[in-house]
PDB file of C-alpha atoms in Angstrom:
ATOM      1  CA  MET A 365       7.132   0.213  29.806  1.00 55.00           C
ATOM      2  CA  CYS A 366       8.909   0.848  26.971  1.00 57.00           C
ATOM      3  CA  GLY A 367       6.729  -0.576  23.912  1.00 58.00           C
ATOM      4  CA  GLU A 368       9.349  -2.720  22.483  1.00 58.00           C
ATOM      5  CA  VAL A 369       8.479  -6.334  23.882  1.00 55.00           C
ATOM      6  CA  PRO A 370       5.042  -6.018  22.376  1.00 61.00           C
ATOM      7  CA  TYR A 371       2.621  -8.666  22.759  1.00 65.00           C
ATOM      8  CA  ARG A 372      -1.040  -9.534  21.371  1.00 66.00           C
ATOM      9  CA  ALA A 373      -3.514 -11.356  23.251  1.00 67.00           C
ATOM     10  CA  CYS A 374      -6.226 -12.383  20.093  1.00 65.00           C
ATOM     11  CA  VAL A 375      -9.208 -13.664  23.131  1.00 70.00           C
ATOM     12  CA  ASN A 376     -10.326 -13.099  26.310  1.00 80.00           C
ATOM     13  CA  PRO A 377      -8.460 -14.656  28.930  1.00 86.00           C
ATOM     14  CA  LEU A 378      -8.960 -17.691  30.614  1.00 88.00           C
ATOM     15  CA  MET A 379      -8.850 -16.347  34.483  1.00 87.00           C
ATOM     16  CA  ALA A 380      -7.443 -13.590  36.283  1.00 88.00           C
ATOM     17  CA  ASN A 381      -6.058 -13.857  39.671  1.00 90.00           C
ATOM     18  CA  ILE A 382      -4.572 -11.796  41.869  1.00 91.00           C
ATOM     19  CA  CYS A 383      -1.571 -13.712  43.584  1.00 91.00           C
ATOM     20  CA  HIS A 384      -0.277 -12.865  47.096  1.00 92.00           C
ATOM     21  CA  ARG A 385       2.692 -15.995  47.653  1.00 87.00           C
ATOM     22  CA  LEU A 386       5.438 -14.360  48.173  1.00 88.00           C
ATOM     23  CA  PHE A 387       7.439 -15.645  45.317  1.00 85.00           C
ATOM     24  CA  CYS A 388       4.646 -13.199  43.058  1.00 87.00           C
ATOM     25  CA  GLN A 389       5.006 -10.766  45.956  1.00 89.00           C
ATOM     26  CA  ARG A 390       8.914 -10.639  45.177  1.00 87.00           C
ATOM     27  CA  ARG A 391       8.379 -10.805  41.822  1.00 84.00           C
ATOM     28  CA  ALA A 392       6.642  -8.367  41.101  1.00 85.00           C
ATOM     29  CA  GLY A 393       8.260  -5.670  43.319  1.00 86.00           C
ATOM     30  CA  SER A 394       4.672  -5.143  44.961  1.00 89.00           C
ATOM     31  CA  ALA A 395       2.518  -6.820  47.526  1.00 92.00           C
ATOM     32  CA  PHE A 396       1.040  -8.753  45.402  1.00 92.00           C
ATOM     33  CA  ALA A 397       0.827  -9.871  41.386  1.00 90.00           C
ATOM     34  CA  GLU A 398      -2.162  -9.466  38.748  1.00 89.00           C
ATOM     35  CA  VAL A 399      -1.852 -13.383  36.887  1.00 85.00           C
ATOM     36  CA  VAL A 400      -4.093 -12.959  33.504  1.00 88.00           C
ATOM     37  CA  ILE A 401      -4.054 -16.309  31.723  1.00 89.00           C
ATOM     38  CA  PHE A 402      -4.468 -16.842  28.618  1.00 89.00           C
ATOM     39  CA  SER A 403      -4.378 -19.972  25.701  1.00 89.00           C
ATOM     40  CA  LEU A 404      -0.120 -20.403  24.502  1.00 86.00           C
ATOM     41  CA  LYS A 405      -1.466 -20.113  21.372  1.00 84.00           C
ATOM     42  CA  ASN A 406      -3.301 -16.761  21.904  1.00 83.00           C
ATOM     43  CA  ALA A 407      -1.101 -14.713  23.649  1.00 80.00           C
ATOM     44  CA  ASP A 408       2.172 -14.197  21.588  1.00 76.00           C
ATOM     45  CA  LEU A 409       5.107 -12.164  22.587  1.00 72.00           C
ATOM     46  CA  SER A 410       6.978 -10.690  20.120  1.00 68.00           C
ATOM     47  CA  GLY A 411       9.448  -7.306  19.454  1.00 64.00           C
ATOM     48  CA  LEU A 412      12.425  -7.654  20.885  1.00 61.00           C
ATOM     49  CA  PRO A 413      14.022 -10.816  21.916  1.00 72.00           C
ATOM     50  CA  CYS A 414      12.340 -11.684  25.854  1.00 78.00           C
ATOM     51  CA  GLN A 415      15.356 -13.742  28.411  1.00 85.00           C
ATOM     52  CA  VAL A 416      14.225 -16.149  30.403  1.00 88.00           C
ATOM     53  CA  HIS A 417      14.684 -16.894  34.093  1.00 88.00           C
ATOM     54  CA  GLU A 418      13.783 -20.369  35.148  1.00 91.00           C
ATOM     55  CA  HIS A 419      12.610 -20.590  38.550  1.00 88.00           C
ATOM     56  CA  LEU A 420      11.815 -24.245  40.665  1.00 89.00           C
ATOM     57  CA  SER A 421       9.105 -22.865  43.702  1.00 80.00           C
ATOM     58  CA  ASP A 422      10.457 -24.341  47.271  1.00 74.00           C
ATOM     59  CA  GLU A 423       6.798 -24.232  48.105  1.00 70.00           C
ATOM     60  CA  ILE A 424       5.216 -26.733  45.590  1.00 74.00           C
ATOM     61  CA  GLY A 425       8.835 -27.381  43.809  1.00 84.00           C
ATOM     62  CA  ARG A 426       7.375 -27.255  40.097  1.00 88.00           C
ATOM     63  CA  TRP A 427       9.167 -24.424  37.724  1.00 91.00           C
ATOM     64  CA  LEU A 428       7.633 -21.197  36.009  1.00 88.00           C
ATOM     65  CA  ARG A 429       9.950 -19.896  33.529  1.00 90.00           C
ATOM     66  CA  LEU A 430       9.649 -16.410  33.428  1.00 89.00           C
ATOM     67  CA  GLU A 431      10.273 -13.950  30.304  1.00 87.00           C
ATOM     68  CA  PHE A 432      11.231 -10.158  30.686  1.00 83.00           C
ATOM     69  CA  PHE A 433      12.878  -7.561  28.585  1.00 74.00           C
ATOM     70  CA  PRO A 434      16.502  -7.339  30.232  1.00 71.00           C
ATOM     71  CA  ARG A 435      16.477  -3.432  29.295  1.00 71.00           C
ATOM     72  CA  ARG A 436      13.561  -2.202  31.723  1.00 69.00           C
ATOM     73  CA  GLY A 437      13.377  -5.878  33.754  1.00 71.00           C
ATOM     74  CA  ALA A 438       9.688  -5.915  34.110  1.00 74.00           C
ATOM     75  CA  THR A 439       8.336  -9.374  33.705  1.00 80.00           C
ATOM     76  CA  VAL A 440       6.298  -9.454  30.989  1.00 82.00           C
ATOM     77  CA  GLY A 441       4.977 -13.459  30.623  1.00 85.00           C
ATOM     78  CA  TRP A 442       5.631 -16.486  31.807  1.00 85.00           C
ATOM     79  CA  THR A 443       4.543 -19.973  31.812  1.00 88.00           C
ATOM     80  CA  ALA A 444       4.759 -22.965  34.474  1.00 88.00           C
ATOM     81  CA  GLN A 445       4.770 -26.624  34.614  1.00 90.00           C
ATOM     82  CA  ARG A 446       2.128 -27.121  35.762  1.00 85.00           C
ATOM     83  CA  TRP A 447      -0.307 -25.098  33.409  1.00 84.00           C
ATOM     84  CA  SER A 448       1.157 -26.916  30.226  1.00 87.00           C
ATOM     85  CA  GLY A 449      -0.210 -24.782  27.172  1.00 91.00           C
ATOM     86  CA  LEU A 450      -0.592 -21.828  29.057  1.00 92.00           C
ATOM     87  CA  ARG A 451       0.948 -17.994  29.057  1.00 89.00           C
ATOM     88  CA  GLY A 452       0.812 -15.757  32.329  1.00 88.00           C
ATOM     89  CA  VAL A 453       0.861 -12.189  31.053  1.00 86.00           C
ATOM     90  CA  ALA A 454       1.624  -9.449  33.666  1.00 84.00           C
ATOM     91  CA  GLY A 455      -1.422  -7.566  34.379  1.00 81.00           C
ATOM     92  CA  GLY A 456       0.357  -4.010  34.660  1.00 75.00           C
ATOM     93  CA  THR A 457       2.026  -4.416  31.945  1.00 74.00           C
ATOM     94  CA  SER A 458      -1.208  -3.277  29.392  1.00 68.00           C
ATOM     95  CA  GLU A 459      -3.786  -0.323  29.377  1.00 65.00           C
ATOM     96  CA  THR A 460      -6.176  -2.805  28.416  1.00 63.00           C
ATOM     97  CA  MET A 461      -5.346  -5.510  30.944  1.00 61.00           C
ATOM     98  CA  ASN A 462      -6.983  -2.952  33.062  1.00 63.00           C
ATOM     99  CA  ARG A 463     -10.540  -3.367  32.022  1.00 69.00           C
ATOM    100  CA  VAL A 464      -9.577  -7.496  33.243  1.00 76.00           C
ATOM    101  CA  GLN A 465     -11.504  -8.483  36.127  1.00 78.00           C
ATOM    102  CA  CYS A 466      -9.848 -10.169  38.694  1.00 81.00           C
ATOM    103  CA  ARG A 467     -12.378 -12.712  40.404  1.00 82.00           C
ATOM    104  CA  ARG A 468      -9.888 -14.579  42.692  1.00 90.00           C
ATOM    105  CA  HIS A 469      -7.170 -13.510  45.446  1.00 92.00           C
ATOM    106  CA  ARG A 470      -4.750 -16.392  45.682  1.00 90.00           C
ATOM    107  CA  TRP A 471      -2.289 -17.540  48.779  1.00 87.00           C
ATOM    108  CA  THR A 472      -3.585 -14.663  50.219  1.00 92.00           C
ATOM    109  CA  ARG A 473      -1.830 -16.354  53.414  1.00 91.00           C
ATOM    110  CA  PRO A 474       0.779 -14.199  53.133  1.00 91.00           C
ATOM    111  CA  ALA A 475      -0.854 -11.094  52.092  1.00 93.00           C
ATOM    112  CA  PRO A 476       0.251  -8.013  53.654  1.00 92.00           C
ATOM    113  CA  ARG A 477      -2.230  -7.168  56.677  1.00 92.00           C
ATOM    114  CA  TRP A 478      -3.297  -4.033  55.183  1.00 95.00           C
ATOM    115  CA  ILE A 479      -4.707  -5.846  52.408  1.00 93.00           C
ATOM    116  CA  VAL A 480      -8.872  -5.746  52.273  1.00 93.00           C
ATOM    117  CA  PHE A 481     -10.193  -8.374  50.424  1.00 93.00           C
ATOM    118  CA  PRO A 482     -13.205  -8.002  48.093  1.00 89.00           C
ATOM    119  CA  ALA A 483     -16.399  -9.630  49.243  1.00 90.00           C
ATOM    120  CA  SER A 484     -17.134 -10.481  45.504  1.00 89.00           C
ATOM    121  CA  VAL A 485     -13.966 -11.927  45.128  1.00 89.00           C
ATOM    122  CA  GLU A 486     -13.406 -15.689  45.811  1.00 91.00           C
ATOM    123  CA  CYS A 487      -9.845 -15.922  48.294  1.00 92.00           C
ATOM    124  CA  LEU A 488      -7.773 -19.499  48.383  1.00 90.00           C
ATOM    125  CA  GLU A 489      -5.213 -19.382  51.411  1.00 85.00           C
ATOM    126  CA  SER A 490      -3.359 -21.843  49.289  1.00 69.00           C
ATOM    127  CA  LYS A 491      -3.554 -21.583  46.099  1.00 51.00           C
ATOM    128  CA  GLY A 492      -1.533 -20.475  43.663  1.00 43.00           C
ATOM    129  CA  LEU A 493      -0.550 -19.898  39.987  1.00 43.00           C
ATOM    130  CA  THR A 494       1.708 -23.428  39.450  1.00 41.00           C
ATOM    131  CA  ASP A 495      -0.490 -25.569  42.306  1.00 43.00           C
TER     132      ASP A 495
END
């Protein structure tokens, strides 16, 4: 939002998903979160330092470290215990992320009833970023 926490992704993402977990809904402040995953070495957060909040999932018992810029409050990226060596980047944080095509909707059970899942994507009821 403010451009003070630029990041750079050197290659195409390894995967891009839409997550409907309640935690992801709350983290994104929306009905779902766009999750774009890169190798840790290929996605670099730079600029002003981010703050980190560690969340221990009550659904799966693993940690997720959220990186956010305190002045704007938006989550920029995260790392997860289950996905060592990978970095998630919030899909809505960059204009170039709009070109990334999400191929899966995960944790679909808590999705709002008005969500219509495209027929062309895989839908998984209980699989999330850190499962």
